[in-house]
Short mmCIF file of C-alpha atoms and ligand atoms in Angstrom, two decimals:
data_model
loop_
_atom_site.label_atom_id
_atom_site.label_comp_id
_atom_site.label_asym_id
_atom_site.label_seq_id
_atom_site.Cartn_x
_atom_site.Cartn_y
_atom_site.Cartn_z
CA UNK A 213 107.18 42.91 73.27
CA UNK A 214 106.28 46.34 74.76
CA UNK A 215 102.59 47.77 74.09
CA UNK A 216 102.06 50.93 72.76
CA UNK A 217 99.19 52.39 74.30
CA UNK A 218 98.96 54.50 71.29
CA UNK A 219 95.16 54.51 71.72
CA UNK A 220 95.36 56.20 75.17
CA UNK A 221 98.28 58.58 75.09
CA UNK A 222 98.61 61.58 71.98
CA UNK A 223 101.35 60.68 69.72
CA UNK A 224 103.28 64.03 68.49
CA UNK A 225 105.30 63.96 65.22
CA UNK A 226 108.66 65.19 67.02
CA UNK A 227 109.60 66.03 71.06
CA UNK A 228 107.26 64.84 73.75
CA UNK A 229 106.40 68.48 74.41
CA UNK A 230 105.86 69.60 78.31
CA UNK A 231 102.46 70.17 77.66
CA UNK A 232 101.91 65.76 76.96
CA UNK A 233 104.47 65.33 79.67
CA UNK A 234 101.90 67.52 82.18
CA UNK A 235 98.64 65.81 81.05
CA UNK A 236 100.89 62.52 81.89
CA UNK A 237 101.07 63.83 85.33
CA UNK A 238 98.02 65.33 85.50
CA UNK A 239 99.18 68.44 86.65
CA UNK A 240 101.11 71.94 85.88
CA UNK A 241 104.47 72.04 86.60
CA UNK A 242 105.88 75.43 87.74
CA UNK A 243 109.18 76.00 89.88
CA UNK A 244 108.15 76.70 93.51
CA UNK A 245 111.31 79.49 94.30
CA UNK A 246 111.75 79.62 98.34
CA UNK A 247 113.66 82.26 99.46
CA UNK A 248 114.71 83.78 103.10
CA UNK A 249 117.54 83.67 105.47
CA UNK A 250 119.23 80.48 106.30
CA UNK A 251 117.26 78.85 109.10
CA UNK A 252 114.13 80.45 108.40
CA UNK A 253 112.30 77.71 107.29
CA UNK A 254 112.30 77.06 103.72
CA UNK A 255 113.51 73.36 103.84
CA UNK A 256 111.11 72.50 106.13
CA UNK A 257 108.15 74.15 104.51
CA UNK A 258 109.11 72.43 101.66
CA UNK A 259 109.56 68.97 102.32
CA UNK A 260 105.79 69.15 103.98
CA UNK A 261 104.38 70.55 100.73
CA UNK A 262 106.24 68.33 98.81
CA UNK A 263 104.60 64.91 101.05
CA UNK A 264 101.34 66.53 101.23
CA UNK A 265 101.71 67.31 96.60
CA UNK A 266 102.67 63.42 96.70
CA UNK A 267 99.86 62.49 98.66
CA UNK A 268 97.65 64.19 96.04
CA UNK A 269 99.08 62.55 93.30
CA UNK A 270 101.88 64.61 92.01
CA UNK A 271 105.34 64.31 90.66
CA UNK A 272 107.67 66.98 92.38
CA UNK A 273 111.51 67.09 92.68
CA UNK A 274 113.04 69.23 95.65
CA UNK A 275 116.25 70.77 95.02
CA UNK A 276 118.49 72.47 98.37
CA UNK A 277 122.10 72.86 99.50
CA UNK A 278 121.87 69.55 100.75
CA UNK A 279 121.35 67.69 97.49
CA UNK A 280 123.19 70.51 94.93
CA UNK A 281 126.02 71.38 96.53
CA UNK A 282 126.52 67.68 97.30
CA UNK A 283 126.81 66.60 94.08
CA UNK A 284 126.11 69.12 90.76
CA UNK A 285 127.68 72.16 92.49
CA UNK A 286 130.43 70.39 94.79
CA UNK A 287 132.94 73.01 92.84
CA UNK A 288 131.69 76.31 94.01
CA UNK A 289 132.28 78.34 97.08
CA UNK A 290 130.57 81.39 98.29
CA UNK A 291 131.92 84.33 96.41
CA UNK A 292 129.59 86.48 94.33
CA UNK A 293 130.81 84.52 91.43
CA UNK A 294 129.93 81.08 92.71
CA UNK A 295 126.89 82.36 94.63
CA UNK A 296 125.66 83.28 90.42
CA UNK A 297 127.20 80.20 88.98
CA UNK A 298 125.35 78.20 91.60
CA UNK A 299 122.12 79.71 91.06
CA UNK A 300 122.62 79.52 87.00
CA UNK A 301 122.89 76.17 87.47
CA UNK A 302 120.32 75.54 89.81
CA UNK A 303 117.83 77.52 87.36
CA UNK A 304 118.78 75.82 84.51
CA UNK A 305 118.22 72.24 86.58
CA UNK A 306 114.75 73.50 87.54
CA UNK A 307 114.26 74.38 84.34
CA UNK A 308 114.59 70.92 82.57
CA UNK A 309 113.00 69.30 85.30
CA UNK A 310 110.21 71.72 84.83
CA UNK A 311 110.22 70.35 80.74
CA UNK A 312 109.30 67.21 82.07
CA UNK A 313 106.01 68.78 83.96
CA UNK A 314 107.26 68.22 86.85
CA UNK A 315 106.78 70.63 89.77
CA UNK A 316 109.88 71.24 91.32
CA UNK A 317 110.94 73.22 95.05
CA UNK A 318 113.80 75.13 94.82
CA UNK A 319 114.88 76.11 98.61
CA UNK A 320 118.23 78.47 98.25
CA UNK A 321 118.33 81.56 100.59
CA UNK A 322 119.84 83.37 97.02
CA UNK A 323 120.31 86.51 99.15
CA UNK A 324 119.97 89.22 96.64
CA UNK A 325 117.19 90.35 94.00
CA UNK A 326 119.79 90.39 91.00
CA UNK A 327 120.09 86.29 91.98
CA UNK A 328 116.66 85.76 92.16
CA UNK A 329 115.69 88.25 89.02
CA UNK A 330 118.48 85.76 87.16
CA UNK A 331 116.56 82.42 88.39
CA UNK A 332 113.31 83.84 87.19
CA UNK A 333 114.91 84.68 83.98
CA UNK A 334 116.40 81.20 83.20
CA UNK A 335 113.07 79.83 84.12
CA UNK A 336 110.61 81.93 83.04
CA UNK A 337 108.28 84.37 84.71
CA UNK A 338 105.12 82.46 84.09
CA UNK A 339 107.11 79.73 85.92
CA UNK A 340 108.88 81.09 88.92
CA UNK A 341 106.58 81.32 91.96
CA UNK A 342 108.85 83.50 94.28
CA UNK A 343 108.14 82.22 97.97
CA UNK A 344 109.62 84.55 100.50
CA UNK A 345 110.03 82.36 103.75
CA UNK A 346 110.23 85.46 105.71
CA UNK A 347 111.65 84.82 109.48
CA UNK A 348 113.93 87.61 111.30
CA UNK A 349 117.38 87.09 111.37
CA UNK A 350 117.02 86.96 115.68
CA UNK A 351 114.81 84.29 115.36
CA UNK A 352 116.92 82.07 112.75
CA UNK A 353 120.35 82.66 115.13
CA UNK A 354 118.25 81.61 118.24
CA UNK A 355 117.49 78.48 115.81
CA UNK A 356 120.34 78.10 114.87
CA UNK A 357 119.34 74.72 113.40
CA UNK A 358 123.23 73.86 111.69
CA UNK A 359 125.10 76.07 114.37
CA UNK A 360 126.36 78.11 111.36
CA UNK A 361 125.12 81.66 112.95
CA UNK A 362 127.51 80.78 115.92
CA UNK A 363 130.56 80.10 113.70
CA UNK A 364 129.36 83.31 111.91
CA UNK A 365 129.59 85.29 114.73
CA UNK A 366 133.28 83.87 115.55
CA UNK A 367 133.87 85.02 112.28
CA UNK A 368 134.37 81.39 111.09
CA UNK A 369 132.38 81.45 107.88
CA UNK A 370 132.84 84.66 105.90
CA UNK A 371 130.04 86.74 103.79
CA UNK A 372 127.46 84.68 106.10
CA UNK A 373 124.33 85.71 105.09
CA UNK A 374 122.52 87.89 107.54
CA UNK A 375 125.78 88.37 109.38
CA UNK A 376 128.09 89.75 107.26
CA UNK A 377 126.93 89.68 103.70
CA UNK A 378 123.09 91.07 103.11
CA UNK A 379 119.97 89.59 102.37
CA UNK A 380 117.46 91.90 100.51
CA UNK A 381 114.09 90.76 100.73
CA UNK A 382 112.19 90.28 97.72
CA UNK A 383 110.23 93.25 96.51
CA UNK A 384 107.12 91.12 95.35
CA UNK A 385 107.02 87.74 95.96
CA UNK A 386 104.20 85.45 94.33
CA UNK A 387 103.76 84.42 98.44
CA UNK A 388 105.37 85.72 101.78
CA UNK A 389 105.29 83.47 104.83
CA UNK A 390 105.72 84.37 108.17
CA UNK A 391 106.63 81.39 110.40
CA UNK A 392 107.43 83.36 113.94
CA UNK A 393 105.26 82.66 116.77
CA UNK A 394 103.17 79.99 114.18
CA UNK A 395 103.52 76.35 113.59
CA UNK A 396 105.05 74.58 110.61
CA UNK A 397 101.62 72.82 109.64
CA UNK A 398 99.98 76.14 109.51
CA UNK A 399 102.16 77.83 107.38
CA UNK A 400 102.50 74.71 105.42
CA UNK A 401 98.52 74.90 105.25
CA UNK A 402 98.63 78.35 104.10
CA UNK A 403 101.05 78.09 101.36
CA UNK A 404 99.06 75.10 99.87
CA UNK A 405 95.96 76.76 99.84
CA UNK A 406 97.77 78.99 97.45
CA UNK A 407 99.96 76.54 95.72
CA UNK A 408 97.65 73.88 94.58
CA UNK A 409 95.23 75.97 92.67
CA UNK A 410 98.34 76.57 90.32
CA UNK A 411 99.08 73.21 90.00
CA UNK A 412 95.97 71.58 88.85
CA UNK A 413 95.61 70.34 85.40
CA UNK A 414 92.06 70.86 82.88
CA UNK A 415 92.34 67.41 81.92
CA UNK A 416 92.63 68.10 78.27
CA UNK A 417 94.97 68.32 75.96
P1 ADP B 152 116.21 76.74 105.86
O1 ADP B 152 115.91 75.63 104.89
O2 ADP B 152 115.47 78.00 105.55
O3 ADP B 152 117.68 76.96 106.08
P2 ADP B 152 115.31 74.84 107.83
O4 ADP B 152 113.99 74.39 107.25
O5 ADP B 152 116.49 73.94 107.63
O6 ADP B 152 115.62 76.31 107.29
O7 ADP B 152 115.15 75.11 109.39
C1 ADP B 152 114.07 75.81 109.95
C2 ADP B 152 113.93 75.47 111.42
O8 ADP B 152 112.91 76.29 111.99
C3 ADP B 152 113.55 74.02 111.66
O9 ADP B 152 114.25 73.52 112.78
C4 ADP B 152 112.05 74.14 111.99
O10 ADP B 152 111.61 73.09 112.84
C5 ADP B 152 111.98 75.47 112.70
N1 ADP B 152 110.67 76.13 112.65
C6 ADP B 152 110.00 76.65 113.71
N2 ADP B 152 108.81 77.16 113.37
C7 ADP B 152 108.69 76.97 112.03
C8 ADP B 152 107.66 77.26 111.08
N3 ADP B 152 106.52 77.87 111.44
N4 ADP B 152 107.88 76.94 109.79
C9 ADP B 152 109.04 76.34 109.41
N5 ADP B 152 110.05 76.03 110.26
C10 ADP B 152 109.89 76.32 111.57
#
């Protein structure tokens, strides 16, 4: 028969609230919000902060095109109505994994501030650590890391971001990166030195 560590754990009358599921984890979950052009680096930056957070001990979740269109999302386009719907839904993913403390990397170029004002919404401002991943669009096309800018440019892939559909850069993010000219590991460096602070629990309950 299972133990109930009773003794070790606080019992609650109703819900395991956020706050036990965080002093499980030992740690403060918030929803790490990486914004910038496509190619400019968010993905990568991400998936370094992510080994490095497991490496200390926490439990994070990374959520990008690859994984959400894929599968939750696999019905919406790129329209200004599917560009929303797939943020809501993003949002409201981060959201309940960030119910279950767990700090989670959200890595969408979500173009414009009315998309990223309606993430932060969903989740909360005290939540949403707006990460502007800020590369030029020269740089990203000479990157060209999926050879989307070049089927852009034919005029293969409408409302491409950058191309022919806008990107506004965020007014205030939490955290800007610059990643021309500098290496991943130091702007990974940078953005944990920042990060981790955020992330660390008091210990009590
Ligand atoms: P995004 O997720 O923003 O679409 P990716 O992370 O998929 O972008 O691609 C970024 C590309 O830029 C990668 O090929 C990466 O190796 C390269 N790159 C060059 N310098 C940096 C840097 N300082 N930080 C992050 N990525 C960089």
């Amino acid at each position: 028969m299972m133990k109930i560590v009773r003794h070790i754990y606080p019992v609650f009358d109703q819900l395991v609230s956020r706050d036990s599921k965080e002093w499980l984890l030992q740690q403060r979950a918030r929803v790490i919000w990486f914004t910038g052009l496509s190619g400019s680096g968010k993905t990568t930056i991400a998936r370094d902060v992510e080994k490095v957070l497991y490496e200390m001990g926490h439990m994070t979740m990374l959520l990008d095109g690859d994984n959400v269109r894929a599968g939750i999302n696999n019905n919406l386009g790129f329209s200004p109505d599917d560009r929303c719907e797939n943020i809501r839904r993003i949002a409201e993913a981060a959201k309940l994994f960030l119910d279950c403390g767990i700090i989670t990397l959200c890595c969408f170029v979500s173009p414009t501030e009315e998309l990223r004002q309606l993430a932060a919404e969903i989740i909360g401002p005290k939540d949403f650590i707006e990460v502007y991943v800020n590369t030029s669009i020269e740089e990203c096309e000479r990157r060209d890391v999926k050879g989307l800018y070049a089927k852009a440019r034919k005029g293969e892939i409408p409302d491409f971001t950058g191309i022919s559909a806008p990107f506004e850069p965020p007014a205030n993010p939490a955290f800007e990166i610059k990643t021309e000219g500098r290496s991943e590991e130091e702007c990974v460096q940078e953005l944990l030195k920042f990060l981790v602070p955020l992330l660390q629990h008091e210990g009590v309950l």
